[in-house]
Tab-separated table of C-alpha atoms in Angstrom:
chain	number	residue	atom	x	y	z
Y	1	MET	CA	-0.431	-81.248	-34.481
Y	2	ALA	CA	1.305	-78.532	-36.304
Y	3	ALA	CA	1.310	-78.649	-40.170
Y	4	PHE	CA	4.159	-80.811	-41.648
Y	5	ILE	CA	4.150	-78.932	-44.858
Y	6	HIS	CA	4.255	-75.299	-43.584
Y	7	LYS	CA	5.552	-71.961	-44.923
Y	8	ASP	CA	9.146	-72.586	-44.209
Y	9	PHE	CA	9.200	-76.233	-44.908
Y	10	LEU	CA	13.039	-77.082	-45.617
Y	11	LEU	CA	13.997	-73.524	-45.134
Y	12	GLU	CA	16.266	-73.638	-41.902
Y	13	ASN	CA	16.883	-69.870	-41.396
Y	14	ASP	CA	15.385	-66.370	-41.905
Y	15	ALA	CA	17.908	-65.696	-44.801
Y	16	ALA	CA	16.720	-69.174	-46.682
Y	17	SER	CA	12.901	-67.952	-45.817
Y	18	LYS	CA	13.421	-64.407	-47.221
Y	19	LEU	CA	15.105	-65.933	-50.352
Y	20	TYR	CA	12.480	-68.443	-51.054
Y	21	HIS	CA	9.156	-66.171	-50.527
Y	22	GLU	CA	10.542	-63.160	-52.163
Y	23	PHE	CA	12.518	-64.461	-55.104
Y	24	ALA	CA	11.624	-68.110	-55.869
Y	25	ALA	CA	8.045	-68.968	-54.698
Y	26	SER	CA	6.125	-67.164	-57.487
Y	27	LEU	CA	8.276	-67.838	-60.555
Y	28	PRO	CA	6.650	-69.727	-63.490
Y	29	ILE	CA	7.957	-73.311	-64.363
Y	30	ILE	CA	9.841	-74.413	-67.358
Y	31	ASP	CA	9.815	-78.209	-67.251
Y	32	PHE	CA	12.039	-79.087	-70.130
Y	33	HIS	CA	12.176	-82.648	-69.580
Y	34	CYS	CA	9.403	-85.060	-68.592
Y	35	HIS	CA	7.475	-88.262	-69.789
Y	36	LEU	CA	3.919	-86.847	-69.380
Y	37	PRO	CA	1.620	-88.457	-72.242
Y	38	PRO	CA	0.903	-85.681	-74.769
Y	39	GLU	CA	-2.569	-87.241	-75.392
Y	40	GLU	CA	-3.533	-86.666	-71.850
Y	41	ILE	CA	-2.652	-83.067	-72.136
Y	42	ALA	CA	-4.434	-82.692	-75.389
Y	43	GLU	CA	-7.662	-84.382	-74.070
Y	44	ASN	CA	-7.431	-82.444	-70.727
Y	45	LYS	CA	-7.654	-85.837	-68.662
Y	46	GLN	CA	-9.565	-85.933	-65.467
Y	47	TRP	CA	-9.508	-88.664	-62.756
Y	48	SER	CA	-12.042	-90.462	-60.767
Y	49	ASN	CA	-9.895	-90.912	-57.550
Y	50	LEU	CA	-6.515	-90.159	-55.799
Y	51	SER	CA	-5.145	-93.474	-56.956
Y	52	GLN	CA	-5.585	-93.033	-60.773
Y	53	VAL	CA	-3.571	-89.588	-60.578
Y	54	TRP	CA	-1.216	-90.656	-57.798
Y	55	LEU	CA	-0.236	-94.204	-58.387
Y	56	ASP	CA	-0.764	-95.093	-61.783
Y	57	GLY	CA	2.462	-95.254	-63.499
Y	58	ASP	CA	4.460	-93.794	-60.485
Y	59	HIS	CA	7.429	-96.482	-60.108
Y	60	TYR	CA	8.918	-94.495	-57.233
Y	61	LYS	CA	5.798	-95.427	-55.072
Y	62	TRP	CA	5.627	-98.894	-56.659
Y	63	ARG	CA	9.229	-99.537	-55.599
Y	64	ALA	CA	8.658	-98.391	-51.971
Y	65	MET	CA	5.379	-100.572	-51.618
Y	66	ARG	CA	7.410	-103.691	-52.794
Y	67	SER	CA	10.117	-102.840	-50.043
Y	68	ASN	CA	7.289	-102.875	-47.509
Y	69	GLY	CA	6.153	-106.423	-48.587
Y	70	ILE	CA	3.206	-105.378	-50.705
Y	71	ASP	CA	2.122	-107.895	-53.091
Y	72	GLU	CA	2.231	-106.990	-56.746
Y	73	HIS	CA	-1.515	-107.528	-56.884
Y	74	PHE	CA	-1.711	-104.068	-54.972
Y	75	ILE	CA	0.823	-102.289	-56.969
Y	76	THR	CA	0.597	-103.136	-60.812
Y	77	GLY	CA	-1.786	-105.916	-60.608
Y	78	ALA	CA	-5.659	-106.165	-60.726
Y	79	ALA	CA	-6.514	-104.727	-57.375
Y	80	SER	CA	-9.175	-101.989	-57.090
Y	81	ASP	CA	-7.975	-98.401	-56.908
Y	82	ARG	CA	-8.882	-97.937	-53.393
Y	83	GLU	CA	-7.279	-101.283	-52.546
Y	84	LYS	CA	-4.060	-99.860	-54.176
Y	85	PHE	CA	-4.366	-96.601	-52.288
Y	86	ASN	CA	-4.795	-98.308	-48.949
Y	87	ALA	CA	-1.614	-100.349	-49.788
Y	88	PHE	CA	0.338	-97.213	-50.210
Y	89	ALA	CA	-1.186	-95.380	-47.195
Y	90	ALA	CA	0.056	-98.426	-45.057
Y	91	THR	CA	3.611	-98.009	-46.646
Y	92	MET	CA	3.786	-94.278	-45.775
Y	93	PRO	CA	4.786	-94.629	-42.201
Y	94	TYR	CA	7.671	-96.478	-43.162
Y	95	LEU	CA	8.865	-93.902	-45.740
Y	96	LEU	CA	10.436	-91.446	-43.114
Y	97	ARG	CA	13.590	-89.973	-44.589
Y	98	ASN	CA	12.626	-91.218	-47.977
Y	99	PRO	CA	11.891	-88.289	-50.525
Y	100	LEU	CA	8.559	-89.819	-51.061
Y	101	TYR	CA	7.590	-88.745	-47.785
Y	102	HIS	CA	8.117	-85.237	-48.433
Y	103	TRP	CA	6.776	-85.384	-52.074
Y	104	SER	CA	3.607	-86.916	-51.259
Y	105	HIS	CA	2.621	-84.687	-48.535
Y	106	LEU	CA	3.553	-81.641	-50.737
Y	107	GLU	CA	1.241	-82.944	-53.439
Y	108	LEU	CA	-1.682	-83.625	-50.885
Y	109	ALA	CA	-1.012	-79.986	-49.425
Y	110	ARG	CA	-0.604	-78.217	-52.861
Y	111	TYR	CA	-3.378	-79.804	-54.757
Y	112	PHE	CA	-5.935	-80.852	-52.333
Y	113	GLY	CA	-5.318	-78.563	-49.396
Y	114	ILE	CA	-4.437	-81.443	-46.988
Y	115	ASP	CA	-1.834	-79.902	-44.648
Y	116	ASP	CA	-3.295	-80.884	-41.328
Y	117	LEU	CA	-2.579	-84.446	-41.241
Y	118	LEU	CA	-0.277	-87.016	-42.074
Y	119	LEU	CA	-1.294	-90.119	-44.586
Y	120	SER	CA	-1.209	-93.527	-42.736
Y	121	PRO	CA	-3.699	-96.357	-42.420
Y	122	GLU	CA	-5.633	-94.421	-39.864
Y	123	THR	CA	-5.997	-91.274	-41.860
Y	124	ALA	CA	-6.527	-93.196	-45.180
Y	125	ASP	CA	-10.298	-92.792	-45.317
Y	126	GLU	CA	-10.246	-89.139	-44.669
Y	127	VAL	CA	-7.395	-88.582	-47.331
Y	128	TRP	CA	-9.427	-90.540	-49.883
Y	129	ASP	CA	-12.568	-88.721	-49.240
Y	130	ARG	CA	-11.085	-85.154	-49.171
Y	131	THR	CA	-9.222	-85.551	-52.337
Y	132	SER	CA	-12.283	-87.184	-53.992
Y	133	GLU	CA	-14.234	-84.156	-53.201
Y	134	VAL	CA	-11.658	-82.103	-55.189
Y	135	LEU	CA	-11.469	-84.491	-58.015
Y	136	GLN	CA	-15.137	-84.655	-58.311
Y	137	GLN	CA	-15.142	-80.910	-59.049
Y	138	GLY	CA	-13.395	-81.802	-62.176
Y	139	LEU	CA	-9.606	-81.192	-61.644
Y	140	SER	CA	-8.078	-81.709	-64.939
Y	141	VAL	CA	-4.437	-81.847	-66.449
Y	142	ARG	CA	-4.637	-78.276	-67.654
Y	143	GLN	CA	-6.037	-76.941	-64.124
Y	144	LEU	CA	-2.978	-78.499	-62.450
Y	145	MET	CA	-0.611	-76.961	-64.913
Y	146	GLN	CA	-2.206	-73.566	-64.468
Y	147	GLN	CA	-2.407	-73.808	-60.919
Y	148	SER	CA	1.248	-74.783	-60.713
Y	149	ARG	CA	2.122	-71.701	-62.985
Y	150	VAL	CA	3.676	-74.183	-65.749
Y	151	GLU	CA	4.853	-72.060	-68.681
Y	152	VAL	CA	6.470	-74.672	-71.025
Y	153	VAL	CA	6.320	-78.491	-70.896
Y	154	CYS	CA	8.545	-80.629	-73.071
Y	155	THR	CA	7.338	-84.187	-73.522
Y	156	THR	CA	9.596	-87.093	-74.843
Y	157	ASP	CA	8.657	-88.230	-78.212
Y	158	ASP	CA	9.942	-90.727	-80.752
Y	159	PRO	CA	11.093	-89.545	-84.335
Y	160	ALA	CA	8.278	-91.911	-85.599
Y	161	ASP	CA	5.497	-90.443	-83.662
Y	162	PRO	CA	3.277	-88.449	-86.093
Y	163	LEU	CA	2.848	-85.815	-83.211
Y	164	GLU	CA	-1.015	-85.562	-83.599
Y	165	HIS	CA	-1.537	-84.664	-79.963
Y	166	HIS	CA	0.983	-81.894	-80.260
Y	167	HIS	CA	-0.744	-80.737	-83.651
Y	168	ARG	CA	-4.005	-80.690	-81.892
Y	169	MET	CA	-2.600	-78.653	-78.824
Y	170	ALA	CA	-0.809	-76.169	-81.112
Y	171	GLU	CA	-4.458	-75.339	-82.688
Y	172	ASP	CA	-6.281	-75.021	-79.397
Y	173	PRO	CA	-6.203	-71.563	-77.986
Y	174	THR	CA	-7.383	-72.738	-74.687
Y	175	ILE	CA	-4.138	-74.297	-73.651
Y	176	THR	CA	-2.228	-71.714	-71.697
Y	177	THR	CA	0.819	-73.921	-71.264
Y	178	SER	CA	3.258	-74.409	-74.347
Y	179	VAL	CA	3.544	-78.018	-74.712
Y	180	LEU	CA	6.367	-79.039	-76.995
Y	181	PRO	CA	7.814	-82.362	-78.232
Y	182	THR	CA	11.426	-83.424	-77.380
Y	183	TRP	CA	13.301	-85.691	-79.868
Y	184	ARG	CA	14.171	-89.103	-78.419
Y	185	PRO	CA	15.534	-91.120	-81.236
Y	186	ASP	CA	17.093	-94.002	-79.023
Y	187	GLN	CA	15.364	-96.815	-81.000
Y	188	CYS	CA	17.240	-95.768	-84.272
Y	189	PHE	CA	20.546	-97.231	-82.978
Y	190	ASP	CA	19.280	-100.131	-80.807
Y	191	LEU	CA	20.577	-102.948	-82.677
Y	192	GLU	CA	20.155	-105.672	-80.005
Y	193	SER	CA	17.296	-107.390	-82.063
Y	194	ALA	CA	17.387	-107.146	-86.007
Y	195	GLU	CA	13.551	-108.177	-85.758
Y	196	THR	CA	12.744	-105.390	-83.468
Y	197	PHE	CA	14.926	-102.895	-85.312
Y	198	ASN	CA	13.353	-103.638	-88.673
Y	199	ALA	CA	9.855	-103.442	-87.249
Y	200	TYR	CA	10.629	-99.899	-85.812
Y	201	ILE	CA	12.286	-98.739	-89.327
Y	202	ASN	CA	8.932	-99.272	-91.114
Y	203	PRO	CA	6.765	-96.682	-89.144
Y	204	LEU	CA	9.742	-94.388	-89.065
Y	205	ALA	CA	9.796	-94.471	-92.963
Y	206	SER	CA	5.947	-93.983	-93.015
Y	207	SER	CA	6.158	-91.006	-90.720
Y	208	ALA	CA	8.819	-89.395	-93.015
Y	209	GLY	CA	6.853	-90.490	-96.216
Y	210	CYS	CA	9.944	-92.233	-97.783
Y	211	THR	CA	11.332	-95.768	-97.973
Y	212	ILE	CA	14.460	-96.665	-95.930
Y	213	SER	CA	16.377	-99.143	-97.893
Y	214	ASP	CA	19.914	-98.222	-96.969
Y	215	TYR	CA	21.823	-96.054	-94.337
Y	216	ASP	CA	21.592	-93.045	-96.529
Y	217	ASP	CA	17.923	-93.334	-96.581
Y	218	LEU	CA	17.797	-93.684	-92.731
Y	219	ILE	CA	19.571	-90.466	-92.312
Y	220	SER	CA	17.374	-88.636	-94.941
Y	221	ALA	CA	14.349	-89.738	-93.086
Y	222	LEU	CA	15.584	-88.808	-89.775
Y	223	ARG	CA	16.411	-85.184	-91.030
Y	224	CYS	CA	12.793	-85.007	-92.436
Y	225	ARG	CA	11.355	-85.818	-88.967
Y	226	HIS	CA	13.851	-83.549	-87.237
Y	227	LYS	CA	12.649	-80.748	-89.496
Y	228	VAL	CA	9.091	-81.441	-88.444
Y	229	PHE	CA	9.854	-81.697	-84.983
Y	230	HIS	CA	11.430	-78.153	-85.148
Y	231	GLN	CA	8.468	-76.804	-86.839
Y	232	MET	CA	6.444	-78.083	-83.977
Y	233	GLY	CA	8.549	-76.079	-81.613
Y	234	CYS	CA	10.934	-78.896	-80.507
Y	235	ARG	CA	14.148	-77.215	-79.160
Y	236	LEU	CA	15.690	-80.335	-77.350
Y	237	SER	CA	16.829	-83.776	-77.966
Y	238	ASP	CA	17.454	-86.429	-75.465
Y	239	HIS	CA	19.210	-89.873	-75.356
Y	240	GLY	CA	18.853	-92.500	-72.404
Y	241	LEU	CA	22.103	-94.120	-72.393
Y	242	ASP	CA	22.745	-96.849	-69.948
Y	243	VAL	CA	26.416	-96.674	-70.396
Y	244	PHE	CA	28.278	-94.387	-72.762
Y	245	THR	CA	30.451	-95.773	-75.155
Y	246	PHE	CA	31.995	-94.221	-78.304
Y	247	THR	CA	34.314	-95.421	-81.016
Y	248	ASP	CA	35.344	-93.856	-84.448
Y	249	THR	CA	33.202	-95.235	-87.112
Y	250	SER	CA	33.622	-94.587	-90.871
Y	251	GLU	CA	30.446	-93.993	-92.941
Y	252	SER	CA	31.155	-97.015	-94.914
Y	253	GLN	CA	31.141	-99.187	-91.590
Y	254	ALA	CA	27.895	-97.624	-90.677
Y	255	ARG	CA	26.437	-98.255	-93.993
Y	256	SER	CA	27.544	-101.892	-93.875
Y	257	ILE	CA	26.167	-102.631	-90.300
Y	258	PHE	CA	22.830	-101.038	-91.249
Y	259	SER	CA	22.731	-103.209	-94.516
Y	260	ARG	CA	23.325	-106.246	-92.476
Y	261	ILE	CA	20.675	-105.571	-89.900
Y	262	ARG	CA	18.082	-104.887	-92.359
Y	263	ASN	CA	18.799	-108.274	-93.914
Y	264	GLY	CA	17.890	-109.693	-90.556
Y	265	GLU	CA	21.501	-110.670	-89.577
Y	266	PRO	CA	22.515	-110.376	-85.933
Y	267	ILE	CA	24.800	-107.586	-85.023
Y	268	GLU	CA	27.725	-108.228	-82.507
Y	269	ALA	CA	28.644	-105.782	-79.645
Y	270	PRO	CA	31.302	-104.068	-81.130
Y	271	ASP	CA	29.629	-103.317	-84.364
Y	272	ARG	CA	26.430	-102.230	-82.245
Y	273	CYS	CA	28.874	-99.706	-80.409
Y	274	ARG	CA	30.101	-98.522	-83.899
Y	275	PHE	CA	26.599	-97.874	-85.502
Y	276	ARG	CA	25.517	-96.275	-82.088
Y	277	SER	CA	28.589	-93.880	-82.249
Y	278	ALA	CA	27.831	-92.707	-85.706
Y	279	MET	CA	24.252	-92.275	-84.946
Y	280	LEU	CA	25.036	-90.185	-82.016
Y	281	LEU	CA	27.284	-87.962	-84.036
Y	282	GLU	CA	24.670	-87.485	-86.748
Y	283	PHE	CA	22.181	-86.510	-84.205
Y	284	ALA	CA	24.283	-84.139	-82.647
Y	285	ARG	CA	25.026	-82.590	-85.930
Y	286	MET	CA	21.382	-82.071	-86.608
Y	287	ASP	CA	20.818	-80.584	-83.218
Y	288	ALA	CA	23.677	-77.987	-83.546
Y	289	GLU	CA	22.341	-76.941	-87.304
Y	290	LYS	CA	18.985	-76.161	-85.486
Y	291	GLY	CA	20.267	-74.633	-82.427
Y	292	TRP	CA	18.788	-77.304	-80.303
Y	293	THR	CA	20.088	-78.507	-76.775
Y	294	LYS	CA	21.077	-82.171	-76.520
Y	295	GLN	CA	20.559	-84.107	-73.377
Y	296	LEU	CA	22.377	-87.172	-72.400
Y	297	HIS	CA	21.026	-89.270	-69.428
Y	298	ILE	CA	23.616	-91.701	-68.460
Y	299	GLY	CA	24.127	-94.506	-66.017
Y	300	ALA	CA	20.984	-96.589	-65.423
Y	301	LEU	CA	21.056	-100.278	-65.115
Y	302	ARG	CA	17.546	-101.186	-66.252
Y	303	PHE	CA	15.189	-104.110	-65.872
Y	304	ASN	CA	17.427	-106.071	-63.184
Y	305	ASN	CA	14.574	-108.421	-62.203
Y	306	SER	CA	14.123	-110.677	-65.089
Y	307	ARG	CA	11.253	-112.438	-63.463
Y	308	MET	CA	9.342	-109.169	-63.539
Y	309	GLY	CA	10.491	-108.384	-67.246
Y	310	LYS	CA	10.125	-104.663	-68.075
Y	311	THR	CA	7.826	-103.578	-65.367
Y	312	LEU	CA	8.775	-100.252	-64.107
Y	313	GLY	CA	10.596	-99.885	-60.726
Y	314	PHE	CA	13.229	-102.595	-61.255
Y	315	ASP	CA	16.098	-100.364	-62.268
Y	316	SER	CA	19.084	-99.238	-60.332
Y	317	ILE	CA	22.302	-97.208	-60.654
Y	318	ASP	CA	25.125	-98.384	-62.816
Y	319	ASP	CA	28.779	-98.188	-61.729
Y	320	ARG	CA	30.578	-98.474	-65.219
Y	321	GLY	CA	33.021	-95.507	-66.009
Y	322	TYR	CA	32.564	-93.376	-69.180
Y	323	ALA	CA	34.620	-90.348	-68.585
Y	324	ALA	CA	37.076	-91.095	-71.540
Y	325	PRO	CA	34.435	-92.002	-74.248
Y	326	LEU	CA	32.235	-89.019	-73.403
Y	327	SER	CA	35.038	-86.853	-73.725
Y	328	ARG	CA	36.112	-88.289	-77.278
Y	329	TYR	CA	32.380	-87.743	-78.409
Y	330	LEU	CA	32.158	-84.193	-77.210
Y	331	ASP	CA	35.704	-83.530	-78.606
Y	332	THR	CA	34.982	-84.924	-81.847
Y	333	LEU	CA	32.018	-82.595	-82.308
Y	334	ASP	CA	33.872	-79.664	-81.007
Y	335	ARG	CA	36.607	-80.215	-83.686
Y	336	GLU	CA	33.873	-80.178	-86.268
Y	337	GLN	CA	32.250	-77.056	-84.624
Y	338	LYS	CA	29.003	-79.250	-84.346
Y	339	LEU	CA	28.811	-79.542	-80.608
Y	340	PRO	CA	25.282	-78.235	-79.795
Y	341	LYS	CA	24.268	-76.974	-76.319
Y	342	THR	CA	24.352	-80.108	-74.260
Y	343	ILE	CA	23.038	-81.066	-70.730
Y	344	LEU	CA	24.873	-84.007	-69.288
Y	345	TYR	CA	23.101	-85.875	-66.513
Y	346	ASN	CA	24.664	-88.616	-64.367
Y	347	LEU	CA	22.815	-91.065	-62.362
Y	348	ASN	CA	25.652	-92.197	-60.166
Y	349	PRO	CA	26.515	-89.332	-57.646
Y	350	ARG	CA	30.079	-90.701	-57.750
Y	351	ASP	CA	30.285	-89.078	-61.210
Y	352	ASN	CA	29.305	-85.524	-59.942
Y	353	GLU	CA	32.668	-84.181	-60.076
Y	354	MET	CA	33.879	-86.097	-63.233
Y	355	MET	CA	30.900	-84.411	-65.053
Y	356	ALA	CA	31.326	-80.930	-63.462
Y	357	THR	CA	34.814	-80.822	-64.778
Y	358	MET	CA	33.970	-82.291	-68.064
Y	359	ILE	CA	31.587	-79.619	-68.972
Y	360	GLY	CA	34.506	-77.006	-68.508
Y	361	ASN	CA	36.527	-78.551	-71.291
Y	362	PHE	CA	33.897	-77.553	-73.920
Y	363	GLN	CA	32.657	-74.266	-73.110
Y	364	ASP	CA	33.367	-72.174	-76.124
Y	365	GLY	CA	32.029	-68.551	-75.403
Y	366	SER	CA	29.318	-68.756	-77.787
Y	367	THR	CA	26.725	-69.313	-75.279
Y	368	ALA	CA	27.010	-68.668	-71.342
Y	369	GLY	CA	26.819	-72.215	-69.752
Y	370	LYS	CA	26.665	-74.011	-73.252
Y	371	ILE	CA	27.609	-77.437	-71.659
Y	372	GLN	CA	25.520	-77.995	-68.560
Y	373	LEU	CA	25.648	-80.426	-65.600
Y	374	GLY	CA	21.917	-81.505	-65.487
Y	375	SER	CA	19.887	-81.375	-62.213
Y	376	GLY	CA	19.852	-84.328	-59.738
Y	377	TRP	CA	17.952	-87.146	-61.759
Y	378	TRP	CA	15.876	-90.114	-61.055
Y	379	PHE	CA	17.572	-91.586	-57.888
Y	380	MET	CA	19.138	-88.319	-57.124
Y	381	ASP	CA	16.238	-85.852	-57.475
Y	382	GLN	CA	15.860	-85.482	-53.694
Y	383	LYS	CA	17.365	-83.086	-51.090
Y	384	ASP	CA	20.823	-84.771	-50.726
Y	385	GLY	CA	21.186	-85.403	-54.555
Y	386	MET	CA	20.246	-81.916	-55.430
Y	387	GLU	CA	22.682	-80.519	-52.867
Y	388	ARG	CA	25.632	-82.727	-54.123
Y	389	GLN	CA	24.924	-81.908	-57.608
Y	390	MET	CA	24.810	-78.219	-56.742
Y	391	GLU	CA	28.008	-78.324	-54.597
Y	392	ALA	CA	29.903	-80.089	-57.385
Y	393	LEU	CA	28.812	-77.530	-59.873
Y	394	SER	CA	29.591	-74.671	-57.543
Y	395	GLN	CA	33.147	-75.847	-56.758
Y	396	MET	CA	33.950	-76.632	-60.357
Y	397	GLY	CA	31.765	-74.413	-62.554
Y	398	LEU	CA	29.300	-71.614	-62.472
Y	399	LEU	CA	26.152	-72.303	-60.409
Y	400	ARG	CA	24.559	-69.069	-61.488
Y	401	ARG	CA	24.486	-70.351	-65.207
Y	402	PHE	CA	22.894	-73.466	-64.095
Y	403	VAL	CA	19.349	-74.132	-66.086
Y	404	GLY	CA	17.649	-75.693	-63.115
Y	405	MET	CA	15.257	-78.490	-62.196
Y	406	VAL	CA	13.049	-80.929	-64.278
Y	407	THR	CA	10.410	-83.255	-63.075
Y	408	ASP	CA	11.477	-86.260	-65.231
Y	409	SER	CA	8.040	-87.481	-64.249
Y	410	ARG	CA	5.205	-89.310	-65.555
Y	411	SER	CA	2.861	-87.618	-62.861
Y	412	PHE	CA	0.891	-84.391	-63.236
Y	413	LEU	CA	1.188	-83.911	-59.564
Y	414	SER	CA	4.961	-83.836	-59.564
Y	415	TYR	CA	5.398	-80.040	-60.435
Y	416	THR	CA	5.770	-79.826	-56.577
Y	417	ARG	CA	9.440	-81.062	-57.261
Y	418	HIS	CA	10.059	-77.645	-58.537
Y	419	GLU	CA	9.077	-76.080	-55.304
Y	420	TYR	CA	11.029	-78.475	-53.613
Y	421	PHE	CA	14.026	-77.866	-55.661
Y	422	ARG	CA	13.716	-74.089	-54.952
Y	423	ARG	CA	13.264	-74.472	-51.366
Y	424	VAL	CA	16.544	-76.679	-51.248
Y	425	LEU	CA	18.325	-74.104	-53.492
Y	426	CYS	CA	17.294	-71.274	-51.101
Y	427	ASN	CA	18.073	-73.159	-48.101
Y	428	LEU	CA	21.588	-73.905	-49.499
Y	429	LEU	CA	22.198	-70.262	-50.074
Y	430	GLY	CA	20.439	-69.054	-46.937
Y	431	LYS	CA	22.795	-71.179	-44.770
Y	432	ASP	CA	25.893	-69.643	-46.825
Y	433	ILE	CA	24.809	-66.150	-45.995
Y	434	GLN	CA	24.252	-67.111	-42.253
Y	435	LYS	CA	27.773	-68.515	-42.302
Y	436	GLY	CA	29.426	-65.536	-43.949
Y	437	LEU	CA	30.151	-67.629	-46.950
Y	438	LEU	CA	28.029	-65.382	-49.165
Y	439	PRO	CA	27.434	-61.724	-48.872
Y	440	PRO	CA	24.063	-60.771	-47.186
Y	441	ASP	CA	22.937	-58.868	-50.102
Y	442	PHE	CA	19.560	-60.353	-50.751
Y	443	ASP	CA	18.919	-58.491	-54.149
Y	444	PHE	CA	22.147	-59.860	-55.579
Y	445	ILE	CA	21.561	-63.438	-54.215
Y	446	GLY	CA	17.893	-63.437	-54.997
Y	447	ALA	CA	18.754	-62.323	-58.770
Y	448	MET	CA	20.935	-65.664	-58.761
Y	449	ILE	CA	17.992	-67.687	-57.493
Y	450	GLN	CA	15.680	-66.132	-60.139
Y	451	ASP	CA	18.351	-67.111	-62.987
Y	452	ILE	CA	18.612	-70.677	-61.681
Y	453	CYS	CA	14.915	-71.236	-61.240
Y	454	TYR	CA	13.659	-69.598	-64.520
Y	455	ASN	CA	15.754	-66.810	-66.265
Y	456	ASN	CA	18.570	-69.125	-67.359
Y	457	ALA	CA	16.206	-71.828	-68.879
Y	458	ASN	CA	14.012	-69.061	-70.579
Y	459	ALA	CA	17.026	-67.638	-72.429
Y	460	TYR	CA	19.012	-70.949	-73.121
Y	461	PHE	CA	16.645	-73.056	-74.943
Y	462	GLY	CA	14.960	-70.474	-77.220
Y	463	PHE	CA	11.452	-71.744	-77.059
Y	464	ASN	CA	10.130	-68.444	-78.540
Y	465	HIS	CA	12.428	-68.805	-81.652
Y	466	HIS	CA	10.538	-70.415	-84.666
Y	467	GLU	CA	13.214	-70.276	-87.305
Y	468	GLN	CA	12.322	-72.834	-90.090
């Protein structure tokens, strides 16, 4: 049969093909948001078989396997690697029109040269053997990054993290990809459990080399760690906010709430919201002072299946509204002239247009595209989700100022999602050229594609700046 992953995969006309192959395909990758483990990059991890690199930690695939009636034993349980792979191979024929069908075959084609067959129970043995041959030759994390032309990777790191793996990589001249930390301080305002919160504060104090007895100590410790992250090349922060709430909170209120939880007292929901609001402002001020970019990932309903606990893959899209509190938060920072560059990611596609109009309220002329509508994320990082996000941004903002795609992934094989995004983008614009909606000036449109896929991110984040 003809190859499924072929030269013009997803490219529906000659214009789209020309745009992709001449302007997008060879660009480097700046992956400014992911969940890759820094220690695996530092140690240049290798894998024994496809299941280890393909299925371990991949909750997208786990979710699909559960839907196909696969027992948890063969997903996150004690089954062998080969048994887990066979279970996924049995699921693949049922994934038609699911983005995993595209992603999985792209990964097989790009990293293992398998573009001449489709994964199924009938081809599982051949796929296993052919991928094993590649892996036995020593395929490693850094080889995958080099092969994918990855220029920058930003991991996701807690303020209490000593960053020893980042220090190790910064001193290793053999690493050609710049691997930088991202500041993710969500545990600093999670007051659901006094016991859990106080257990977290102790290692934070240790990493900052201080004691944390009161609210002012907390802010001082965080500023200390923020400076260390900056010195390590960090230029982005991130928050995963299931729902966005914001309320005006005085410093005296924040101090009182912190004192109470340090004493082990339970904190009710209104005060948890007040404390989180105060901390979100403090974190944004720190980011603005250092010229960082803040990312807000909003809208996940997590760990829905209580029987499965906090096993990955049991999350869904939330439907709570948050336009008004988000506006108040951004406006508070704008009034203070402390609003950093900010990327807003919505998980519910219903919110595309709301977010696309929200970012226009706080552009201030200091930086082109200062406030960004983030790429299609999690449940939306597929063809339809990417197209809907770009349509909303096109109609209500400036698509050409968009900083582009991220993997948001725990898998080193997922750099093909940048290829996927680039093909979707080129196809979107190629179809517009064919319809007469865009001028047939390929250098002009090609420059726009290069901006979205690489140039904008390269200029926007300032990774080459090392101010102390």
